């Protein structure tokens, strides 16, 4: 199986400029937060994901690929925050994050201004830590 979501050469700022004003501002704020926590520069992954760093993975099935160590997507309906649930200590922090829902690998929030950004910073740092051994 070919990996569908890969890094692109599209400038992050160019992507953010295509969003409505609120999502663009939230995206810019998240870029600053993720950059501060990770020390990495943002890269577009596919058409709408902004990732920081990357790590290699391989499943028991043999499927392998690369994925951002920390990432988000400022989608129209909700912000998708990737990898925040992967660290064993994430549960109590997620309880304090603010209004959100959770999927398999995503935390979804409708508005950034309703989240506790200090808690979000901690979650991004934990996500970054979990993927450190497999960073490429």
PDB file of N, CA and C in Angstrom, residues 24-113:
ATOM      1  N   UNK A  24      -7.458  30.745   9.729  1.00  0.00           N
ATOM      2  CA  UNK A  24      -6.118  31.192   9.369  1.00  0.00           C
ATOM      3  C   UNK A  24      -5.370  31.698  10.599  1.00  0.00           C
ATOM      4  N   UNK A  25      -6.043  32.498  11.422  1.00  0.00           N
ATOM      5  CA  UNK A  25      -5.428  33.018  12.650  1.00  0.00           C
ATOM      6  C   UNK A  25      -5.125  31.884  13.625  1.00  0.00           C
ATOM      7  N   UNK A  26      -6.062  30.944  13.770  1.00  0.00           N
ATOM      8  CA  UNK A  26      -5.824  29.797  14.653  1.00  0.00           C
ATOM      9  C   UNK A  26      -4.661  28.960  14.129  1.00  0.00           C
ATOM     10  N   UNK A  27      -4.609  28.782  12.824  1.00  0.00           N
ATOM     11  CA  UNK A  27      -3.506  28.027  12.230  1.00  0.00           C
ATOM     12  C   UNK A  27      -2.168  28.689  12.500  1.00  0.00           C
ATOM     13  N   UNK A  28      -2.108  30.000  12.340  1.00  0.00           N
ATOM     14  CA  UNK A  28      -0.865  30.733  12.602  1.00  0.00           C
ATOM     15  C   UNK A  28      -0.469  30.623  14.071  1.00  0.00           C
ATOM     16  N   UNK A  29      -1.451  30.687  14.964  1.00  0.00           N
ATOM     17  CA  UNK A  29      -1.169  30.551  16.395  1.00  0.00           C
ATOM     18  C   UNK A  29      -0.660  29.148  16.716  1.00  0.00           C
ATOM     19  N   UNK A  30      -1.258  28.138  16.095  1.00  0.00           N
ATOM     20  CA  UNK A  30      -0.799  26.763  16.318  1.00  0.00           C
ATOM     21  C   UNK A  30       0.593  26.538  15.734  1.00  0.00           C
ATOM     22  N   UNK A  31       0.879  27.123  14.576  1.00  0.00           N
ATOM     23  CA  UNK A  31       2.227  27.016  14.007  1.00  0.00           C
ATOM     24  C   UNK A  31       3.241  27.565  15.007  1.00  0.00           C
ATOM     25  N   UNK A  32       2.970  28.730  15.580  1.00  0.00           N
ATOM     26  CA  UNK A  32       3.888  29.333  16.551  1.00  0.00           C
ATOM     27  C   UNK A  32       4.047  28.442  17.781  1.00  0.00           C
ATOM     28  N   UNK A  33       2.941  27.905  18.292  1.00  0.00           N
ATOM     29  CA  UNK A  33       2.983  27.044  19.477  1.00  0.00           C
ATOM     30  C   UNK A  33       3.771  25.767  19.191  1.00  0.00           C
ATOM     31  N   UNK A  34       3.457  25.083  18.098  1.00  0.00           N
ATOM     32  CA  UNK A  34       4.147  23.829  17.764  1.00  0.00           C
ATOM     33  C   UNK A  34       5.630  24.088  17.498  1.00  0.00           C
ATOM     34  N   UNK A  35       5.950  25.182  16.800  1.00  0.00           N
ATOM     35  CA  UNK A  35       7.345  25.525  16.515  1.00  0.00           C
ATOM     36  C   UNK A  35       8.101  25.770  17.821  1.00  0.00           C
ATOM     37  N   UNK A  36       7.471  26.501  18.734  1.00  0.00           N
ATOM     38  CA  UNK A  36       8.096  26.798  20.026  1.00  0.00           C
ATOM     39  C   UNK A  36       8.369  25.513  20.810  1.00  0.00           C
ATOM     40  N   UNK A  37       7.400  24.622  20.863  1.00  0.00           N
ATOM     41  CA  UNK A  37       7.536  23.394  21.653  1.00  0.00           C
ATOM     42  C   UNK A  37       8.515  22.417  21.012  1.00  0.00           C
ATOM     43  N   UNK A  38       8.443  22.257  19.689  1.00  0.00           N
ATOM     44  CA  UNK A  38       9.238  21.223  19.022  1.00  0.00           C
ATOM     45  C   UNK A  38      10.602  21.710  18.549  1.00  0.00           C
ATOM     46  N   UNK A  39      10.724  22.998  18.299  1.00  0.00           N
ATOM     47  CA  UNK A  39      11.955  23.516  17.714  1.00  0.00           C
ATOM     48  C   UNK A  39      12.077  23.204  16.232  1.00  0.00           C
ATOM     49  N   UNK A  40      11.029  22.634  15.640  1.00  0.00           N
ATOM     50  CA  UNK A  40      11.041  22.250  14.226  1.00  0.00           C
ATOM     51  C   UNK A  40      10.250  23.254  13.391  1.00  0.00           C
ATOM     52  N   UNK A  41      10.553  23.285  12.120  1.00  0.00           N
ATOM     53  CA  UNK A  41       9.836  24.150  11.188  1.00  0.00           C
ATOM     54  C   UNK A  41       8.619  23.413  10.631  1.00  0.00           C
ATOM     55  N   UNK A  42       7.543  24.139  10.341  1.00  0.00           N
ATOM     56  CA  UNK A  42       6.337  23.503   9.809  1.00  0.00           C
ATOM     57  C   UNK A  42       6.504  23.095   8.345  1.00  0.00           C
ATOM     58  N   UNK A  43       5.884  21.978   8.003  1.00  0.00           N
ATOM     59  CA  UNK A  43       5.886  21.463   6.636  1.00  0.00           C
ATOM     60  C   UNK A  43       4.467  21.005   6.315  1.00  0.00           C
ATOM     61  N   UNK A  44       3.996  21.312   5.124  1.00  0.00           N
ATOM     62  CA  UNK A  44       2.695  20.802   4.688  1.00  0.00           C
ATOM     63  C   UNK A  44       2.816  19.308   4.398  1.00  0.00           C
ATOM     64  N   UNK A  45       1.856  18.557   4.908  1.00  0.00           N
ATOM     65  CA  UNK A  45       1.724  17.126   4.618  1.00  0.00           C
ATOM     66  C   UNK A  45       0.389  16.976   3.913  1.00  0.00           C
ATOM     67  N   UNK A  46       0.419  16.533   2.673  1.00  0.00           N
ATOM     68  CA  UNK A  46      -0.818  16.457   1.912  1.00  0.00           C
ATOM     69  C   UNK A  46      -1.389  17.852   1.735  1.00  0.00           C
ATOM     70  N   UNK A  47      -2.682  17.935   1.428  1.00  0.00           N
ATOM     71  CA  UNK A  47      -3.263  19.243   1.123  1.00  0.00           C
ATOM     72  C   UNK A  47      -3.629  20.098   2.327  1.00  0.00           C
ATOM     73  N   UNK A  48      -3.701  19.509   3.558  1.00  0.00           N
ATOM     74  CA  UNK A  48      -4.232  20.317   4.659  1.00  0.00           C
ATOM     75  C   UNK A  48      -3.630  20.045   6.033  1.00  0.00           C
ATOM     76  N   UNK A  49      -2.614  19.208   6.135  1.00  0.00           N
ATOM     77  CA  UNK A  49      -2.003  18.920   7.434  1.00  0.00           C
ATOM     78  C   UNK A  49      -0.675  19.672   7.547  1.00  0.00           C
ATOM     79  N   UNK A  50      -0.454  20.289   8.697  1.00  0.00           N
ATOM     80  CA  UNK A  50       0.802  20.983   8.970  1.00  0.00           C
ATOM     81  C   UNK A  50       1.551  20.153  10.000  1.00  0.00           C
ATOM     82  N   UNK A  51       2.715  19.636   9.599  1.00  0.00           N
ATOM     83  CA  UNK A  51       3.476  18.745  10.462  1.00  0.00           C
ATOM     84  C   UNK A  51       4.817  19.324  10.861  1.00  0.00           C
ATOM     85  N   UNK A  52       5.347  18.770  11.937  1.00  0.00           N
ATOM     86  CA  UNK A  52       6.631  19.200  12.496  1.00  0.00           C
ATOM     87  C   UNK A  52       7.473  17.954  12.723  1.00  0.00           C
ATOM     88  N   UNK A  53       8.664  17.916  12.124  1.00  0.00           N
ATOM     89  CA  UNK A  53       9.505  16.735  12.231  1.00  0.00           C
ATOM     90  C   UNK A  53       8.840  15.548  11.549  1.00  0.00           C
ATOM     91  N   UNK A  54       9.522  14.409  11.586  1.00  0.00           N
ATOM     92  CA  UNK A  54       8.906  13.185  11.080  1.00  0.00           C
ATOM     93  C   UNK A  54       9.567  11.985  11.720  1.00  0.00           C
ATOM     94  N   UNK A  55       8.830  10.897  11.754  1.00  0.00           N
ATOM     95  CA  UNK A  55       9.364   9.642  12.275  1.00  0.00           C
ATOM     96  C   UNK A  55       8.948   8.508  11.354  1.00  0.00           C
ATOM     97  N   UNK A  56       9.701   7.421  11.423  1.00  0.00           N
ATOM     98  CA  UNK A  56       9.411   6.244  10.611  1.00  0.00           C
ATOM     99  C   UNK A  56       8.601   5.255  11.435  1.00  0.00           C
ATOM    100  N   UNK A  57       7.636   4.609  10.799  1.00  0.00           N
ATOM    101  CA  UNK A  57       6.847   3.578  11.474  1.00  0.00           C
ATOM    102  C   UNK A  57       6.787   2.339  10.592  1.00  0.00           C
ATOM    103  N   UNK A  58       6.542   1.216  11.228  1.00  0.00           N
ATOM    104  CA  UNK A  58       6.357  -0.052  10.516  1.00  0.00           C
ATOM    105  C   UNK A  58       5.376  -0.885  11.314  1.00  0.00           C
ATOM    106  N   UNK A  59       4.290  -1.301  10.664  1.00  0.00           N
ATOM    107  CA  UNK A  59       3.281  -2.136  11.305  1.00  0.00           C
ATOM    108  C   UNK A  59       3.646  -3.610  11.159  1.00  0.00           C
ATOM    109  N   UNK A  60       3.043  -4.445  11.983  1.00  0.00           N
ATOM    110  CA  UNK A  60       3.256  -5.889  11.906  1.00  0.00           C
ATOM    111  C   UNK A  60       2.884  -6.424  10.522  1.00  0.00           C
ATOM    112  N   UNK A  61       1.967  -5.762   9.856  1.00  0.00           N
ATOM    113  CA  UNK A  61       1.539  -6.175   8.514  1.00  0.00           C
ATOM    114  C   UNK A  61       2.625  -5.946   7.463  1.00  0.00           C
ATOM    115  N   UNK A  62       3.664  -5.200   7.849  1.00  0.00           N
ATOM    116  CA  UNK A  62       4.727  -4.866   6.910  1.00  0.00           C
ATOM    117  C   UNK A  62       4.590  -3.470   6.325  1.00  0.00           C
ATOM    118  N   UNK A  63       3.421  -2.846   6.487  1.00  0.00           N
ATOM    119  CA  UNK A  63       3.225  -1.479   5.993  1.00  0.00           C
ATOM    120  C   UNK A  63       4.146  -0.542   6.763  1.00  0.00           C
ATOM    121  N   UNK A  64       4.842   0.301   6.037  1.00  0.00           N
ATOM    122  CA  UNK A  64       5.724   1.262   6.690  1.00  0.00           C
ATOM    123  C   UNK A  64       5.649   2.601   5.985  1.00  0.00           C
ATOM    124  N   UNK A  65       6.093   3.614   6.680  1.00  0.00           N
ATOM    125  CA  UNK A  65       6.076   4.946   6.111  1.00  0.00           C
ATOM    126  C   UNK A  65       6.654   5.957   7.074  1.00  0.00           C
ATOM    127  N   UNK A  66       6.419   7.217   6.779  1.00  0.00           N
ATOM    128  CA  UNK A  66       6.840   8.312   7.650  1.00  0.00           C
ATOM    129  C   UNK A  66       5.606   9.126   7.999  1.00  0.00           C
ATOM    130  N   UNK A  67       5.661   9.787   9.143  1.00  0.00           N
ATOM    131  CA  UNK A  67       4.533  10.573   9.629  1.00  0.00           C
ATOM    132  C   UNK A  67       5.089  11.729  10.446  1.00  0.00           C
ATOM    133  N   UNK A  68       4.383  12.840  10.529  1.00  0.00           N
ATOM    134  CA  UNK A  68       4.867  13.950  11.352  1.00  0.00           C
ATOM    135  C   UNK A  68       4.925  13.567  12.831  1.00  0.00           C
ATOM    136  N   UNK A  69       5.927  14.055  13.519  1.00  0.00           N
ATOM    137  CA  UNK A  69       6.037  13.803  14.962  1.00  0.00           C
ATOM    138  C   UNK A  69       4.977  14.577  15.727  1.00  0.00           C
ATOM    139  N   UNK A  70       4.574  15.706  15.225  1.00  0.00           N
ATOM    140  CA  UNK A  70       3.489  16.513  15.798  1.00  0.00           C
ATOM    141  C   UNK A  70       2.813  17.200  14.618  1.00  0.00           C
ATOM    142  N   UNK A  71       1.479  17.292  14.668  1.00  0.00           N
ATOM    143  CA  UNK A  71       0.788  17.859  13.506  1.00  0.00           C
ATOM    144  C   UNK A  71      -0.609  18.335  13.871  1.00  0.00           C
ATOM    145  N   UNK A  72      -1.131  19.186  13.004  1.00  0.00           N
ATOM    146  CA  UNK A  72      -2.518  19.626  13.132  1.00  0.00           C
ATOM    147  C   UNK A  72      -3.047  19.977  11.752  1.00  0.00           C
ATOM    148  N   UNK A  73      -4.354  20.069  11.659  1.00  0.00           N
ATOM    149  CA  UNK A  73      -5.006  20.513  10.436  1.00  0.00           C
ATOM    150  C   UNK A  73      -6.152  21.447  10.812  1.00  0.00           C
ATOM    151  N   UNK A  74      -6.096  22.696  10.351  1.00  0.00           N
ATOM    152  CA  UNK A  74      -7.171  23.649  10.651  1.00  0.00           C
ATOM    153  C   UNK A  74      -8.334  23.477   9.671  1.00  0.00           C
ATOM    154  N   UNK A  75      -9.086  22.417   9.856  1.00  0.00           N
ATOM    155  CA  UNK A  75     -10.202  22.110   8.950  1.00  0.00           C
ATOM    156  C   UNK A  75     -11.362  23.072   9.190  1.00  0.00           C
ATOM    157  N   UNK A  76     -12.258  23.140   8.233  1.00  0.00           N
ATOM    158  CA  UNK A  76     -13.359  24.104   8.301  1.00  0.00           C
ATOM    159  C   UNK A  76     -14.223  23.905   9.544  1.00  0.00           C
ATOM    160  N   UNK A  77     -14.631  22.672   9.816  1.00  0.00           N
ATOM    161  CA  UNK A  77     -15.536  22.415  10.940  1.00  0.00           C
ATOM    162  C   UNK A  77     -14.803  22.344  12.276  1.00  0.00           C
ATOM    163  N   UNK A  78     -13.624  21.733  12.283  1.00  0.00           N
ATOM    164  CA  UNK A  78     -12.893  21.531  13.542  1.00  0.00           C
ATOM    165  C   UNK A  78     -11.392  21.557  13.297  1.00  0.00           C
ATOM    166  N   UNK A  79     -10.672  21.875  14.351  1.00  0.00           N
ATOM    167  CA  UNK A  79      -9.223  21.729  14.334  1.00  0.00           C
ATOM    168  C   UNK A  79      -8.914  20.268  14.637  1.00  0.00           C
ATOM    169  N   UNK A  80      -8.081  19.646  13.829  1.00  0.00           N
ATOM    170  CA  UNK A  80      -7.644  18.274  14.076  1.00  0.00           C
ATOM    171  C   UNK A  80      -6.219  18.341  14.606  1.00  0.00           C
ATOM    172  N   UNK A  81      -6.007  17.794  15.793  1.00  0.00           N
ATOM    173  CA  UNK A  81      -4.697  17.798  16.438  1.00  0.00           C
ATOM    174  C   UNK A  81      -4.234  16.349  16.521  1.00  0.00           C
ATOM    175  N   UNK A  82      -3.135  16.035  15.841  1.00  0.00           N
ATOM    176  CA  UNK A  82      -2.694  14.648  15.693  1.00  0.00           C
ATOM    177  C   UNK A  82      -1.667  14.242  16.747  1.00  0.00           C
ATOM    178  N   UNK A  83      -1.781  13.011  17.215  1.00  0.00           N
ATOM    179  CA  UNK A  83      -0.772  12.402  18.070  1.00  0.00           C
ATOM    180  C   UNK A  83      -0.805  12.807  19.529  1.00  0.00           C
ATOM    181  N   UNK A  84      -1.785  13.567  19.959  1.00  0.00           N
ATOM    182  CA  UNK A  84      -1.800  14.052  21.341  1.00  0.00           C
ATOM    183  C   UNK A  84      -2.169  12.972  22.349  1.00  0.00           C
ATOM    184  N   UNK A  85      -2.669  11.844  21.886  1.00  0.00           N
ATOM    185  CA  UNK A  85      -3.118  10.790  22.795  1.00  0.00           C
ATOM    186  C   UNK A  85      -2.110   9.652  22.923  1.00  0.00           C
ATOM    187  N   UNK A  86      -0.953   9.751  22.273  1.00  0.00           N
ATOM    188  CA  UNK A  86      -0.041   8.610  22.187  1.00  0.00           C
ATOM    189  C   UNK A  86       0.782   8.360  23.446  1.00  0.00           C
ATOM    190  N   UNK A  87       1.036   9.359  24.234  1.00  0.00           N
ATOM    191  CA  UNK A  87       1.853   9.199  25.445  1.00  0.00           C
ATOM    192  C   UNK A  87       0.990   8.664  26.584  1.00  0.00           C
ATOM    193  N   UNK A  88       1.532   7.753  27.405  1.00  0.00           N
ATOM    194  CA  UNK A  88       0.754   7.207  28.523  1.00  0.00           C
ATOM    195  C   UNK A  88       0.249   8.262  29.510  1.00  0.00           C
ATOM    196  N   UNK A  89       0.927   9.399  29.607  1.00  0.00           N
ATOM    197  CA  UNK A  89       0.527  10.447  30.548  1.00  0.00           C
ATOM    198  C   UNK A  89      -0.459  11.451  29.947  1.00  0.00           C
ATOM    199  N   UNK A  90      -0.928  11.203  28.737  1.00  0.00           N
ATOM    200  CA  UNK A  90      -1.785  12.175  28.053  1.00  0.00           C
ATOM    201  C   UNK A  90      -3.188  12.266  28.650  1.00  0.00           C
ATOM    202  N   UNK A  91      -3.713  11.186  29.196  1.00  0.00           N
ATOM    203  CA  UNK A  91      -5.098  11.155  29.680  1.00  0.00           C
ATOM    204  C   UNK A  91      -5.472  12.288  30.616  1.00  0.00           C
ATOM    205  N   UNK A  92      -4.743  12.470  31.724  1.00  0.00           N
ATOM    206  CA  UNK A  92      -5.089  13.557  32.647  1.00  0.00           C
ATOM    207  C   UNK A  92      -4.977  14.947  32.002  1.00  0.00           C
ATOM    208  N   UNK A  93      -4.028  15.107  31.091  1.00  0.00           N
ATOM    209  CA  UNK A  93      -3.896  16.394  30.400  1.00  0.00           C
ATOM    210  C   UNK A  93      -5.076  16.629  29.465  1.00  0.00           C
ATOM    211  N   UNK A  94      -5.493  15.590  28.763  1.00  0.00           N
ATOM    212  CA  UNK A  94      -6.656  15.726  27.877  1.00  0.00           C
ATOM    213  C   UNK A  94      -7.898  16.120  28.663  1.00  0.00           C
ATOM    214  N   UNK A  95      -7.998  15.622  29.901  1.00  0.00           N
ATOM    215  CA  UNK A  95      -9.129  15.993  30.758  1.00  0.00           C
ATOM    216  C   UNK A  95      -9.146  17.489  31.053  1.00  0.00           C
ATOM    217  N   UNK A  96      -7.967  18.120  31.029  1.00  0.00           N
ATOM    218  CA  UNK A  96      -7.848  19.549  31.346  1.00  0.00           C
ATOM    219  C   UNK A  96      -7.752  20.438  30.106  1.00  0.00           C
ATOM    220  N   UNK A  97      -7.701  19.842  28.922  1.00  0.00           N
ATOM    221  CA  UNK A  97      -7.468  20.598  27.689  1.00  0.00           C
ATOM    222  C   UNK A  97      -8.572  21.597  27.375  1.00  0.00           C
ATOM    223  N   UNK A  98      -9.792  21.224  27.623  1.00  0.00           N
ATOM    224  CA  UNK A  98     -10.932  22.050  27.226  1.00  0.00           C
ATOM    225  C   UNK A  98     -11.831  21.231  26.326  1.00  0.00           C
ATOM    226  N   UNK A  99     -12.898  21.837  25.811  1.00  0.00           N
ATOM    227  CA  UNK A  99     -13.871  21.075  25.026  1.00  0.00           C
ATOM    228  C   UNK A  99     -13.262  20.488  23.753  1.00  0.00           C
ATOM    229  N   UNK A 100     -13.346  19.172  23.653  1.00  0.00           N
ATOM    230  CA  UNK A 100     -12.830  18.470  22.482  1.00  0.00           C
ATOM    231  C   UNK A 100     -13.473  17.094  22.397  1.00  0.00           C
ATOM    232  N   UNK A 101     -13.323  16.464  21.257  1.00  0.00           N
ATOM    233  CA  UNK A 101     -13.687  15.065  21.089  1.00  0.00           C
ATOM    234  C   UNK A 101     -12.437  14.341  20.619  1.00  0.00           C
ATOM    235  N   UNK A 102     -12.457  13.029  20.735  1.00  0.00           N
ATOM    236  CA  UNK A 102     -11.285  12.239  20.364  1.00  0.00           C
ATOM    237  C   UNK A 102     -11.640  11.176  19.345  1.00  0.00           C
ATOM    238  N   UNK A 103     -10.732  10.963  18.404  1.00  0.00           N
ATOM    239  CA  UNK A 103     -10.817   9.872  17.452  1.00  0.00           C
ATOM    240  C   UNK A 103      -9.678   8.914  17.720  1.00  0.00           C
ATOM    241  N   UNK A 104      -9.360   8.076  16.753  1.00  0.00           N
ATOM    242  CA  UNK A 104      -8.301   7.091  16.929  1.00  0.00           C
ATOM    243  C   UNK A 104      -6.961   7.769  17.204  1.00  0.00           C
ATOM    244  N   UNK A 105      -6.565   8.717  16.369  1.00  0.00           N
ATOM    245  CA  UNK A 105      -5.282   9.391  16.557  1.00  0.00           C
ATOM    246  C   UNK A 105      -5.435  10.908  16.604  1.00  0.00           C
ATOM    247  N   UNK A 106      -6.659  11.388  16.680  1.00  0.00           N
ATOM    248  CA  UNK A 106      -6.896  12.831  16.625  1.00  0.00           C
ATOM    249  C   UNK A 106      -7.682  13.324  17.822  1.00  0.00           C
ATOM    250  N   UNK A 107      -7.396  14.553  18.158  1.00  0.00           N
ATOM    251  CA  UNK A 107      -8.226  15.310  19.087  1.00  0.00           C
ATOM    252  C   UNK A 107      -8.849  16.410  18.236  1.00  0.00           C
ATOM    253  N   UNK A 108     -10.157  16.574  18.335  1.00  0.00           N
ATOM    254  CA  UNK A 108     -10.882  17.562  17.537  1.00  0.00           C
ATOM    255  C   UNK A 108     -11.418  18.660  18.448  1.00  0.00           C
ATOM    256  N   UNK A 109     -11.181  19.903  18.060  1.00  0.00           N
ATOM    257  CA  UNK A 109     -11.691  21.054  18.813  1.00  0.00           C
ATOM    258  C   UNK A 109     -12.332  22.025  17.831  1.00  0.00           C
ATOM    259  N   UNK A 110     -13.408  22.662  18.268  1.00  0.00           N
ATOM    260  CA  UNK A 110     -14.071  23.607  17.371  1.00  0.00           C
ATOM    261  C   UNK A 110     -13.395  24.976  17.371  1.00  0.00           C
ATOM    262  N   UNK A 111     -12.834  25.370  18.522  1.00  0.00           N
ATOM    263  CA  UNK A 111     -12.204  26.691  18.622  1.00  0.00           C
ATOM    264  C   UNK A 111     -10.952  26.611  19.487  1.00  0.00           C
ATOM    265  N   UNK A 112      -9.887  27.215  18.995  1.00  0.00           N
ATOM    266  CA  UNK A 112      -8.637  27.229  19.739  1.00  0.00           C
ATOM    267  C   UNK A 112      -8.766  28.040  21.020  1.00  0.00           C
ATOM    268  N   UNK A 113      -9.561  29.118  21.003  1.00  0.00           N
ATOM    269  CA  UNK A 113      -9.671  29.981  22.178  1.00  0.00           C
ATOM    270  C   UNK A 113     -10.418  29.324  23.338  1.00  0.00           C
TER     271      UNK A 113
END
